[in-house]
XYZ file of C-alpha atoms in Angstrom:
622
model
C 179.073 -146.719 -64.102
C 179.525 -143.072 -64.570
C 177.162 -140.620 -66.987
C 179.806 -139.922 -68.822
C 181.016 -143.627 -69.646
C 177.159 -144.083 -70.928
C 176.178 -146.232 -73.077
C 176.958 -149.416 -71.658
C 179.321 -151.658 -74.010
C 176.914 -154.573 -72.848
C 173.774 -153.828 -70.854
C 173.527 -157.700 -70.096
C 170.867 -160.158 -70.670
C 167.945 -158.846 -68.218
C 165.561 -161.332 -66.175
C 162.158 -160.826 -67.832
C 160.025 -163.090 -66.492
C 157.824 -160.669 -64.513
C 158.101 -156.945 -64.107
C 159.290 -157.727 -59.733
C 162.056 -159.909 -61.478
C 163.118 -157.288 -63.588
C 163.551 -154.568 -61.173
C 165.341 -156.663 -59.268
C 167.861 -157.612 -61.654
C 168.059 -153.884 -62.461
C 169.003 -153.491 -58.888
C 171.693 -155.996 -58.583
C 173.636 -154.758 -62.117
C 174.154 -151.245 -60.163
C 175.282 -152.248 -56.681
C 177.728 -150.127 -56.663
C 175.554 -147.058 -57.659
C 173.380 -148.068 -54.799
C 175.924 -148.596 -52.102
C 177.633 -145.210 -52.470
C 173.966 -143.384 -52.560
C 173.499 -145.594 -49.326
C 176.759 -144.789 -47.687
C 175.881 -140.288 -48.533
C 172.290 -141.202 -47.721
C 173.447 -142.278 -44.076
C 175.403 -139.705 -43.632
C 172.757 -136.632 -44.414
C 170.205 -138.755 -42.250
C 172.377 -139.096 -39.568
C 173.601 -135.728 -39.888
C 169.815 -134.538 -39.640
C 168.621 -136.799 -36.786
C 172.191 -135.795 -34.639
C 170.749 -132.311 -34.350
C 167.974 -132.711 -31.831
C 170.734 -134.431 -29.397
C 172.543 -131.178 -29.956
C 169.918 -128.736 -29.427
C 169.185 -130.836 -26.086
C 172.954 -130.203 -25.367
C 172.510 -126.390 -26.112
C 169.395 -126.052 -23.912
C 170.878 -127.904 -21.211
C 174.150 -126.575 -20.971
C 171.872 -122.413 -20.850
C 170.087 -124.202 -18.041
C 173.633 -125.407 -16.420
C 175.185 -122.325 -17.363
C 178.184 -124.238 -18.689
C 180.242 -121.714 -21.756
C 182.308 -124.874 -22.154
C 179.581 -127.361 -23.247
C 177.844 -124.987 -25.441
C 180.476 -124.020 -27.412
C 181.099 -127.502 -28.095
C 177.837 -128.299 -28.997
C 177.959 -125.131 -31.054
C 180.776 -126.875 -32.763
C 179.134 -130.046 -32.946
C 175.864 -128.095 -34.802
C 178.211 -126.694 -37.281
C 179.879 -130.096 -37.940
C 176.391 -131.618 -38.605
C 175.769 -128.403 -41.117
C 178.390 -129.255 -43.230
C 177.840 -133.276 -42.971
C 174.236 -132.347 -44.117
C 174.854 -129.917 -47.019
C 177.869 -132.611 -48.149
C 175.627 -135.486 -47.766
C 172.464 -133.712 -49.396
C 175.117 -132.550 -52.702
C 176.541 -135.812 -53.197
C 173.298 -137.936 -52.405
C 171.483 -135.836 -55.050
C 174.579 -136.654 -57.271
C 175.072 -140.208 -56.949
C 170.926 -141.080 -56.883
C 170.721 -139.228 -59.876
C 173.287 -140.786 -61.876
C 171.700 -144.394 -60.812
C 168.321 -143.212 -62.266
C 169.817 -142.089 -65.671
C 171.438 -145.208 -65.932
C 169.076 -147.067 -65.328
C 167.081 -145.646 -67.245
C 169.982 -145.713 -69.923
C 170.193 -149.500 -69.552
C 166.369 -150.078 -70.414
C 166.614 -147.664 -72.996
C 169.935 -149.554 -74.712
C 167.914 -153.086 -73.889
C 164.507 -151.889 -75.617
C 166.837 -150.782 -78.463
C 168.158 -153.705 -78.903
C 165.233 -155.895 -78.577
C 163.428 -153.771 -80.718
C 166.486 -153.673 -84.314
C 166.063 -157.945 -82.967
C 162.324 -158.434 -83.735
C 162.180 -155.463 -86.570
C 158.542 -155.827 -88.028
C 157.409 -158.343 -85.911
C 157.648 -156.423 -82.848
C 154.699 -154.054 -84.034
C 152.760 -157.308 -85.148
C 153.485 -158.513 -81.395
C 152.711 -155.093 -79.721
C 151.056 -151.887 -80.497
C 153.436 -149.133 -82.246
C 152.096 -146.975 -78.978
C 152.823 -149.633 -76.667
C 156.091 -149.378 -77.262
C 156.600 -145.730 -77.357
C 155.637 -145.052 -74.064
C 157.257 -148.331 -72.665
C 160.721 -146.364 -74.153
C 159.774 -143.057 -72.399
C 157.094 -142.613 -69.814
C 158.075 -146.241 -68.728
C 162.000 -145.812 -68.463
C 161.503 -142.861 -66.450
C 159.319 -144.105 -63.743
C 161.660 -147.467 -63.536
C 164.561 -144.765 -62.909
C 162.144 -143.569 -60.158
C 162.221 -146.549 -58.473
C 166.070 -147.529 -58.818
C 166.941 -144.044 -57.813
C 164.980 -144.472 -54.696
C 165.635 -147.186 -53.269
C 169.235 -146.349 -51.882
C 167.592 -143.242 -50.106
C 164.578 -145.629 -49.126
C 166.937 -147.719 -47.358
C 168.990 -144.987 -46.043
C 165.868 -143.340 -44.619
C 165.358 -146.824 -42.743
C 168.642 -147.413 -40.710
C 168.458 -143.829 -39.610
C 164.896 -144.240 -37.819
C 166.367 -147.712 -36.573
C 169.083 -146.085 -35.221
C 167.244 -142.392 -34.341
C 164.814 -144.952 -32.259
C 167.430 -147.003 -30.513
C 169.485 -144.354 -29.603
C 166.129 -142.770 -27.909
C 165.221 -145.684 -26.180
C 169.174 -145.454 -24.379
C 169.036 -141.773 -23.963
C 165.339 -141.439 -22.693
C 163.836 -145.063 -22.240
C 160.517 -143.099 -20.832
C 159.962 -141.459 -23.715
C 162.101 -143.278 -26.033
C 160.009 -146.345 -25.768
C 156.998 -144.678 -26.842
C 158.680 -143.319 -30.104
C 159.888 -146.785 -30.805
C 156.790 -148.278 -30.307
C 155.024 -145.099 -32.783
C 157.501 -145.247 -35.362
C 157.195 -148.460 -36.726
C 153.060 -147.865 -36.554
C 153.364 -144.970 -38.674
C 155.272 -147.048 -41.066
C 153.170 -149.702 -41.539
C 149.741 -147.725 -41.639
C 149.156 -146.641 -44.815
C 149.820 -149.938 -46.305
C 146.193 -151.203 -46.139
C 145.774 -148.464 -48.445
C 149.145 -149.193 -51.279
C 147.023 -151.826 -52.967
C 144.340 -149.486 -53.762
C 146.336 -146.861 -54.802
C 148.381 -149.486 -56.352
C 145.277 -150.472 -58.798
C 144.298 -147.034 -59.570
C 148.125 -146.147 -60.822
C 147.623 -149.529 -63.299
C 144.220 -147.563 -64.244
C 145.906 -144.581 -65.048
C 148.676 -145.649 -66.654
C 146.830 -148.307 -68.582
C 144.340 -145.198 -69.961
C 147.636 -143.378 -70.794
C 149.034 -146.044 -73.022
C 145.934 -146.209 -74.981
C 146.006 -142.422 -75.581
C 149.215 -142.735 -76.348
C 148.523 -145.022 -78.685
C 145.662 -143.401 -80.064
C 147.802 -140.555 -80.696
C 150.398 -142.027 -82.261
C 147.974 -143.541 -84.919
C 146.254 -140.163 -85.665
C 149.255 -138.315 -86.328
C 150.973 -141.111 -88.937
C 147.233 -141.051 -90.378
C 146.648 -137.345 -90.452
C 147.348 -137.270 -94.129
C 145.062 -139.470 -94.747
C 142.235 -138.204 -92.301
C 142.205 -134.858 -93.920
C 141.797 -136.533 -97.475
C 138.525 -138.060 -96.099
C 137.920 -135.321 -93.752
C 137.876 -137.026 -90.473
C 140.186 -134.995 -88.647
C 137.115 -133.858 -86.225
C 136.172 -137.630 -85.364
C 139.976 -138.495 -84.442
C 140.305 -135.312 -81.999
C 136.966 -136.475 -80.523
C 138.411 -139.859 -79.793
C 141.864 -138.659 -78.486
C 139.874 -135.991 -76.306
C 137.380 -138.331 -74.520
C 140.475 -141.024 -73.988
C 142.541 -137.854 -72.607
C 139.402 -136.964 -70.250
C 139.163 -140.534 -68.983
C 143.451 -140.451 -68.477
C 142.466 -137.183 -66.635
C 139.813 -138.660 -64.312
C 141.810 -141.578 -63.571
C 144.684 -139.510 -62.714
C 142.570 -137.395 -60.563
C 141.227 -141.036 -58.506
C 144.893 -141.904 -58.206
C 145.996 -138.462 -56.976
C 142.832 -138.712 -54.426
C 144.077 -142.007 -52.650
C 148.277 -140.423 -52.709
C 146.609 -137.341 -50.588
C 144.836 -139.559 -48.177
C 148.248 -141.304 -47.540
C 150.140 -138.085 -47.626
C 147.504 -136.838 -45.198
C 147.830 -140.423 -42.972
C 151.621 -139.751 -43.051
C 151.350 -136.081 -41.842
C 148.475 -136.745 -39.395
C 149.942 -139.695 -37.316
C 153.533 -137.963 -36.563
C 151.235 -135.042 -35.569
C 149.785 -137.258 -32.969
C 153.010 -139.019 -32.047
C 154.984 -136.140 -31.296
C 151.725 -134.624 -29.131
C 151.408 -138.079 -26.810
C 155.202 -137.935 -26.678
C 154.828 -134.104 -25.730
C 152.332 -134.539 -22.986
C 154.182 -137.456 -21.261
C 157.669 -135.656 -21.519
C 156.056 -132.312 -19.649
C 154.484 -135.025 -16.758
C 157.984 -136.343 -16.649
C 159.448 -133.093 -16.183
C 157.024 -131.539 -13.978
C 157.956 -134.356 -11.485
C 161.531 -133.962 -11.965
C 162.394 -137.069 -13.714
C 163.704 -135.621 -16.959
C 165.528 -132.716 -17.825
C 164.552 -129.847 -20.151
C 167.151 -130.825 -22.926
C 166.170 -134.204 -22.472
C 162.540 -133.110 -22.954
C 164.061 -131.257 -26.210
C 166.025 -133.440 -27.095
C 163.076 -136.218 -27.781
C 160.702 -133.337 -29.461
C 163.190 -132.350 -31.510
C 164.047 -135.887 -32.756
C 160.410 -136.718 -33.116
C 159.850 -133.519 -35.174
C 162.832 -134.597 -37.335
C 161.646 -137.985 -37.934
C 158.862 -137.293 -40.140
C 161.791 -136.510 -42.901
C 163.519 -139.836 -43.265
C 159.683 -141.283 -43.158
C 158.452 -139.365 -46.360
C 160.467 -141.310 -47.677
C 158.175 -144.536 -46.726
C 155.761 -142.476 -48.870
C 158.035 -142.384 -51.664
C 159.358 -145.547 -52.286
C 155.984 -147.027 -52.055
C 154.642 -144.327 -54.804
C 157.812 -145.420 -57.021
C 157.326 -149.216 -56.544
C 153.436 -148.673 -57.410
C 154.001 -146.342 -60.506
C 157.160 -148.815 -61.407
C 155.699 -152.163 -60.853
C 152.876 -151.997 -64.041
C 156.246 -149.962 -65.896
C 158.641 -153.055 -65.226
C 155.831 -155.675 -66.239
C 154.987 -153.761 -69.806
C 158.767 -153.654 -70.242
C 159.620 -156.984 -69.219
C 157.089 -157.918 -71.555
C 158.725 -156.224 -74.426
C 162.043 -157.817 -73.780
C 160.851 -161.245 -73.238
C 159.884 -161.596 -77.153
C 162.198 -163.814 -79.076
C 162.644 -164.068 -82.849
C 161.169 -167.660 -84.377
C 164.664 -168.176 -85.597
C 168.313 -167.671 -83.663
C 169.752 -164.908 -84.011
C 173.134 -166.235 -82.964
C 172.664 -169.071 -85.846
C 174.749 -172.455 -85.809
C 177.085 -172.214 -88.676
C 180.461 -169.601 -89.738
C 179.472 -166.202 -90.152
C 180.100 -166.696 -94.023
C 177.581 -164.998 -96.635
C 176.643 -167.497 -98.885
C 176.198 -167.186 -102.923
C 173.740 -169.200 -105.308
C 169.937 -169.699 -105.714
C 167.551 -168.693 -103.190
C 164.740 -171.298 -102.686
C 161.639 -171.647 -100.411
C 160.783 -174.966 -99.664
C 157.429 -174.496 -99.298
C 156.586 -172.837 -101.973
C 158.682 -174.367 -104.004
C 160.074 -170.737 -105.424
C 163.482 -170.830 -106.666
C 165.181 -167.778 -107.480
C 168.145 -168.655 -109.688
C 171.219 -166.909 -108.951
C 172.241 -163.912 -110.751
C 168.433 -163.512 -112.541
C 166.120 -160.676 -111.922
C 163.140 -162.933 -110.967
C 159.156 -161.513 -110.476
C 156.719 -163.325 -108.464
C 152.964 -162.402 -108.857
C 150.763 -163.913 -106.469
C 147.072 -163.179 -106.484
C 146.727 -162.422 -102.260
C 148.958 -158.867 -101.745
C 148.991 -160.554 -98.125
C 150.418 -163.807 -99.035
C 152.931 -162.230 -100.968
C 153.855 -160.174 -97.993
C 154.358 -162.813 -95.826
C 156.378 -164.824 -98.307
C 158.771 -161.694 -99.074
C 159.321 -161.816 -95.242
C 160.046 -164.949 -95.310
C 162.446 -165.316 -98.163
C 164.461 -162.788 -96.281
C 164.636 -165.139 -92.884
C 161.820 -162.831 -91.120
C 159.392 -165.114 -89.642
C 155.743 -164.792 -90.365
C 153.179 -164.420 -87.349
C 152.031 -167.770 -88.113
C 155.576 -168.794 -87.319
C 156.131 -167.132 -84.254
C 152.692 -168.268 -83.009
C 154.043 -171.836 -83.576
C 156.961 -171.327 -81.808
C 155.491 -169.707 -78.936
C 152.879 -172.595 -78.605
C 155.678 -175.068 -78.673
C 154.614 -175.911 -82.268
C 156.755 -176.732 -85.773
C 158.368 -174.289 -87.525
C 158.335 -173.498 -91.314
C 161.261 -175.094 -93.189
C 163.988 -172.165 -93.693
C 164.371 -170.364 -96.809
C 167.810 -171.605 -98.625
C 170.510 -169.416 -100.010
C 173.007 -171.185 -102.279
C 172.239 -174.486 -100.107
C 172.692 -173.193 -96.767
C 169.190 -172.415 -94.686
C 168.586 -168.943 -93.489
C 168.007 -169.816 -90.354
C 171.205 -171.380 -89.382
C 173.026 -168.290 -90.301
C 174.028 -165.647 -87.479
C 171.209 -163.222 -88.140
C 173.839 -160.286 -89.303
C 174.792 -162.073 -91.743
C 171.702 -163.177 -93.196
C 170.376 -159.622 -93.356
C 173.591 -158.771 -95.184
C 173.223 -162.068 -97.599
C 169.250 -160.752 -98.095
C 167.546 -157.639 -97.980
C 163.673 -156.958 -97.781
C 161.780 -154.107 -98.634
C 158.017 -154.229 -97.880
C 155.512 -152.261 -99.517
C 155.334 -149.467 -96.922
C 159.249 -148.939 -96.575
C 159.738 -145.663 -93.530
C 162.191 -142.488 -94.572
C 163.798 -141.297 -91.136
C 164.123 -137.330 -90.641
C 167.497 -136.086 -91.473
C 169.260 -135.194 -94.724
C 169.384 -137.061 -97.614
C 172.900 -138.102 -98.141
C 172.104 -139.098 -94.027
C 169.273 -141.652 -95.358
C 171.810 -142.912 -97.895
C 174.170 -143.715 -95.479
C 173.648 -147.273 -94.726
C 175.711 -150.253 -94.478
C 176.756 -151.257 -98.071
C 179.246 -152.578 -100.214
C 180.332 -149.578 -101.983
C 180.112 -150.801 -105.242
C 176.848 -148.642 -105.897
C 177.004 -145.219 -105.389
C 174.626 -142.994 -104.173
C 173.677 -141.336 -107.960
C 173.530 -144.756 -110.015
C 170.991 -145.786 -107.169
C 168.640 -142.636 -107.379
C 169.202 -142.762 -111.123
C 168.021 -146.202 -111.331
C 165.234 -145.044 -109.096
C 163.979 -142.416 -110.938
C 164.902 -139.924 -108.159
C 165.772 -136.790 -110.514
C 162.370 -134.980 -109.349
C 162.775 -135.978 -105.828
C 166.580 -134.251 -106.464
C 164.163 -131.079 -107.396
C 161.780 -131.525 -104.821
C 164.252 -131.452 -101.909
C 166.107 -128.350 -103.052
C 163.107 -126.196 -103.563
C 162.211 -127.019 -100.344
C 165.678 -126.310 -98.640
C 166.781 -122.834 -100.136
C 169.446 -122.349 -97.852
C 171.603 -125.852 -99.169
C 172.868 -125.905 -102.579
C 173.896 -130.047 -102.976
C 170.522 -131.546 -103.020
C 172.349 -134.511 -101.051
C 171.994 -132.465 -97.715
C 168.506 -131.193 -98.701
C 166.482 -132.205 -95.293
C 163.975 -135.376 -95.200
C 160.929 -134.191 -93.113
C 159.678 -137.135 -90.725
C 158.667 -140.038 -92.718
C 158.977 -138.099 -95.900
C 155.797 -136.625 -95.341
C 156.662 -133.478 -97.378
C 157.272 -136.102 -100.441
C 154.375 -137.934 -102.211
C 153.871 -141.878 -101.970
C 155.504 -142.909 -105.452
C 158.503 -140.232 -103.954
C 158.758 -141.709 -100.919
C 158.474 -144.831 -102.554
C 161.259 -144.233 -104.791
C 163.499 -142.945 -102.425
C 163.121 -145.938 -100.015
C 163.924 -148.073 -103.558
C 167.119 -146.171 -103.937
C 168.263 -146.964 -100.265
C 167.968 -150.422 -101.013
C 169.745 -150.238 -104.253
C 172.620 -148.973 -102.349
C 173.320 -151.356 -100.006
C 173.923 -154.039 -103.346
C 172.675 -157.327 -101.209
C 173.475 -160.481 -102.601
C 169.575 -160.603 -102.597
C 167.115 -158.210 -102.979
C 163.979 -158.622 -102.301
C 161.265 -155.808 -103.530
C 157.483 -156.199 -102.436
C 155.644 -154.058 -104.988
C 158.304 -151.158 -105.448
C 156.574 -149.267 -107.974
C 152.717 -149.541 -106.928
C 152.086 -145.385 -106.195
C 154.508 -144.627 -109.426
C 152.798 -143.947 -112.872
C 153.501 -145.807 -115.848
C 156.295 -144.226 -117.227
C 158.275 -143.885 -114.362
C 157.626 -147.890 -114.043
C 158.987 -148.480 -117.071
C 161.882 -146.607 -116.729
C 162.475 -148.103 -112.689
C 162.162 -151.663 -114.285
C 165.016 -150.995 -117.071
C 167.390 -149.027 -114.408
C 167.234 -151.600 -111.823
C 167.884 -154.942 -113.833
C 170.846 -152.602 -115.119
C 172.146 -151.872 -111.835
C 170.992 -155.462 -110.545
C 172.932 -157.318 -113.113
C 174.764 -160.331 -112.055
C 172.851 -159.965 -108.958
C 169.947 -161.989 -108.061
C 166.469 -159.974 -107.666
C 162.888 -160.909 -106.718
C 160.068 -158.614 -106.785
C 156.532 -159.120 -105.959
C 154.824 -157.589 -108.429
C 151.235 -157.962 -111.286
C 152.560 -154.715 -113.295
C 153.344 -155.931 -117.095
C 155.582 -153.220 -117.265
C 158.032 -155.168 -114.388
C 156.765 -158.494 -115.310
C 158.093 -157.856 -119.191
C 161.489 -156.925 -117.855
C 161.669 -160.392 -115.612
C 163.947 -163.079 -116.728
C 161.967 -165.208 -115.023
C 158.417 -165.254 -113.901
C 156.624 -167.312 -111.233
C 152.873 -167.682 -110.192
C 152.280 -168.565 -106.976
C 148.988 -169.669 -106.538
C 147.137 -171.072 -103.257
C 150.602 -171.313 -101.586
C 152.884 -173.153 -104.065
C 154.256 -172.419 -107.578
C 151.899 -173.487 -110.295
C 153.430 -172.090 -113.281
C 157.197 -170.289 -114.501
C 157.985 -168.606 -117.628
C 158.497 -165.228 -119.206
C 155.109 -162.651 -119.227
C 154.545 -162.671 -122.595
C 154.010 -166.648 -122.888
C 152.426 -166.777 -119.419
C 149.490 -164.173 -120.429
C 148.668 -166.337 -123.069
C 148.558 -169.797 -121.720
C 147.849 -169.277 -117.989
C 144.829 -167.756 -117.112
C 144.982 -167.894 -113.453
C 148.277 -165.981 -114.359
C 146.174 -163.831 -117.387
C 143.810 -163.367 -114.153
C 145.455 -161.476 -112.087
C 147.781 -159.282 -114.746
C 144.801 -157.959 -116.321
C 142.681 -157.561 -113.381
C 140.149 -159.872 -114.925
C 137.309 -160.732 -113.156
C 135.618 -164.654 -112.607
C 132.395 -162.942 -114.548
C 134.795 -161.636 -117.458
C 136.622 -164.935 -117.837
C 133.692 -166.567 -117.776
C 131.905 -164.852 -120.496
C 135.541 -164.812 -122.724
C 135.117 -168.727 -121.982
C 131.727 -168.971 -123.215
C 132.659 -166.526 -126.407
C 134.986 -169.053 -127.554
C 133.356 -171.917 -127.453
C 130.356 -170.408 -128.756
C 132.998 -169.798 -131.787
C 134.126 -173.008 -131.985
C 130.910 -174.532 -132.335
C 129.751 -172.192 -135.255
C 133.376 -173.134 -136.935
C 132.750 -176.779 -136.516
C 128.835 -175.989 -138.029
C 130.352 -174.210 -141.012
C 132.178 -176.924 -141.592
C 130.107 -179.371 -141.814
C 127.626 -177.261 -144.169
C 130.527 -177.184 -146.566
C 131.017 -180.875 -146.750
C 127.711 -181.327 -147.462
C 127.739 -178.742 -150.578
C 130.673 -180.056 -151.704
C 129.730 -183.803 -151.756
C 126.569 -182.419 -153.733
C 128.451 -180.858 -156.656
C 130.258 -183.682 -156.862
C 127.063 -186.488 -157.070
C 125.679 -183.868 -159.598
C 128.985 -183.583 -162.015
């Protein structure tokens, strides 16, 4: 896999059982990548480690006063110069490209996990979580992958720098074979350490990360209540302790940097001192004596990279767990689904509940918990509630599945049910971009873009937009700022309504659409969309009269199940559960209308019987 042939038409199903597992899987989908960084990593090594035996060559053949043998090693030194610069260019090239695609194959995988789950991912993990498991995360899993080819490049050359020593110079050689592998091993009593602190850090950077996240979508809201100060205060002490654990991690990386600077030191002195003995008693030569130094000196470059891989695998490891953890989430229902890929048509019913929204109706629902009806919009649109996915990760029943037209949501490929029923929740999100952009989601085409906003109310949004972008004259490509935070809630609001209108579901399914609009606009949003909406079915969660009075059908859901159906104006009158929560009423106020009535009834039933008595009077008298 090339850069340019990014993204991957399938990035594969990834092992995510642990964040080791992961990385490993990661490493056998890009073999290839790894085997050509190998293959240029051997030969820059090699390249590198071939020069001491030539500058042995040169010294001895000055000594021997041979022209012929140093011109040939002065041949052989300029072959290893170009093997080194070629291996260093296309080393760089090829361990690059396996890091960004890597990283591009987590990224694609996260992506695709995360349009799986939609809103339960955030219920599952924190919004912050998640962004720095797509950035901060990726890029240190990159690390890793990237590194390993020149890891194990580094490797075979000190095998083979070591052997070859031990045949050219066993008096020395020996004792650089024997060194070698100690400096390898000795700074790993000190990995798991360091390996704990990076978890520290990186754990303390997820939660300011986090914490940032949730300031900035709040800020509106923290400068209406003026708490701006108390938010900075939090994200600067969590950014002081990220700091200080950074600094604890960077402490324990020096002390192995040191180890691994220190310890060659001291190799290449013992092998010094016993190479001048040698040669002081004639037993070596002067290259020979060189030759050794200079491939002792030259050996602490392939062994950084002992240093490195074990900083990537400690950064990576916590990186590859939070990720793996990510991708191991699964929806409560399939999203490959057991029957055709066929959107069905008819009523839409909820089984427990016992809702039915008849085909082809504009239906309201008012339920007195906002949260219940939440979940239950979710749920007539095939999302699963938490309580669901709780069951199903505990092994436990599921929830019988919402039915469309006879045929249960949940045995429906899940592109198809999303097409068959669409969900807006009360807090719908506006992505940046321009406006005809935002409108440009999949649809049927039978609505277009100004019957939507007109049925939404939009024409002040319209306004809005083009005041604001001066240099555009088609409010359509008027720019949406992030989240619409230039626009007011019942804007936003209205907007987000519009983009739903577009796509024309077979059902649509609207979780209090007009709560931040005033009461005009309401009335005018309820009359444009069961216009636009007709022949369609629609259910909206709602306890405005103004939406309720334009229902064809209206259902109280009360305690979890349907206790009473009808039109608003006969509801308010004989349900007053249903009266209850229209008219905001409180338990004191029906309590005291209760008493007022049959206070009345008693004094009617009183008069009454004073008037008998009068009247059977009169008549004894006549």
């Amino acid at each position: 896999m090339q850069i340019q042939d990014l993204p991957y038409p399938d990035p594969g199903v990834p092992d995510a059982r642990s964040g080791p597992r992961f990385l490993w899987w990661l490493g056998r989908n890009q073999l290839g990548g790894q085997f050509k960084a190998l293959a240029w990593g051997l030969l820059h090594f090699l390249a590198v480690s071939t020069l001491p035996f030539c500058v042995g060559l040169a010294v001895q053949s000055v000594v021997d006063h041979s022209g012929t043998r140093l011109a040939l090693t002065g041949a052989l030194m300029a072959a290893c110069g170009a093997c080194i610069a070629l291996g260093e260019l296309m080393l760089h090239r090829t361990a690059v490209t396996n890091w960004i695609t890597a990283a591009a194959r987590v990224q694609q995988l996260l992506a695709r996990r995360t349009a799986l789950l939609g809103s339960a991912l955030t219920r599952r993990v924190a919004a912050g979580e998640v962004v720095a498991v797509s950035t901060g995360d990726v890029e240190k899993i990159g690390w890793f992958v990237e590194s390993v080819s020149r890891f194990s490049a580094a490797a075979l050359t000190v095998v083979v720098v070591c052997v070859s020593l031990v045949v050219y110079q066993p008096a020395l050689g020996v004792i650089v074979a024997v060194g070698v592998p100690v400096l390898a091993v000795a700074v790993l009593p000190l990995l798991p350490r360091a390996t704990r602190r990076a978890d520290f850090q990186r754990e303390k950077a997820g939660r300011a990360t986090e914490l940032a996240s949730d300031t900035v979508a709040g800020l509106r809201v923290l400068r209406g209540i003026g708490g701006e100060e108390l938010f900075l205060d939090r994200y600067r002490r969590a950014s002081q302790e990220v700091r200080r654990a950074a600094v604890r991690s960077a402490r324990m990386w020096s002390a192995i940097s040191a180890i691994q600077v220190l310890l060659p030191g001291l190799l290449m002195i013992a092998v010094v001192w016993r190479g001048v003995q040698l040669a002081r008693d004639g037993r070596i030569e002067v290259g020979e004596l060189v030759t050794v130094y200079s491939a002792v000196m030259l050996l602490t470059y392939p062994l950084r990279h002992f240093e490195e891989i074990a900083m990537a695998y400690s950064f990576s490891r916590p990186s590859a767990r939070r990720a793996a953890r990510v991708l191991s989430l699964e929806r409560a229902m399939d999203s490959g689904g057991s029957r055709a890929a066929e959107v069905p048509g008819g009523d839409l019913y909820d089984p427990v509940t016992g809702l039915l929204a008849p085909e082809g109706r504009f239906t309201a629902v008012v339920c007195g918990d906002p949260d219940a009806a939440g979940l239950l919009a979710e749920r007539l649109g095939g999302h699963a509630s938490q309580q669901g996915e709780t069951a199903r990760a505990e092994g436990g029943p599921r929830n019988a599945s919402v039915v469309l037209g006879g045929v249960p949501l949940d045995e429906l490929p899940l592109e198809c049910a999303r097409t068959a029923v669409l969900v807006q929740d009360k807090d719908p999100v506006l992505l940046s971009g321009s406006l005809r952009e935002l409108l440009d989601v999949p649809a049927s085409g039978l609505v277009s873009a100004e019957a939507a906003l007109s049925a939404a109310q939009c024409g002040d949004v319209l306004d809005a937009l083009a005041q604001g972008s001066l240099d555009t004259e088609d409010p359509m490509d008027a720019r949406v700022t992030e989240r619409g935070r230039s626009l007011s809630g019942g804007q936003r609001q209205r907007l987000a309504l519009a983009r739903s209108l577009i796509t024309d579901p077979e059902v649509l399914v609207l979780d209090e659409p007009t709560s931040a609009v005033d009461s005009h606009t309401e009335a005018r949003i309820a009359d444009g969309v069961r216009s636009l909406r007709a022949g369609r079915t629609t259910v909206v969660f709602t306890s405005s009269p103004l939406l309720l009075d334009h229902a064809h059908r209206v259902v109280l859901i009360h305690e979890g199940e349907v206790v009473a159906v009808g039109v608003h104006r006969e509801l308010v009158h004989s349900e007053p559960r249903y009266r209850a929560v229209v008219t905001r009423e409180t338990e004191e106020e029906a309590a005291a209308e209760a008493a007022d009535r049959t206070a009345l009834g008693a004094v009617t039933v009183d008069d009454e019987a004073v008037l008998d008595g009068v009247l059977e009077e009169i008549e004894e008298t006549a």
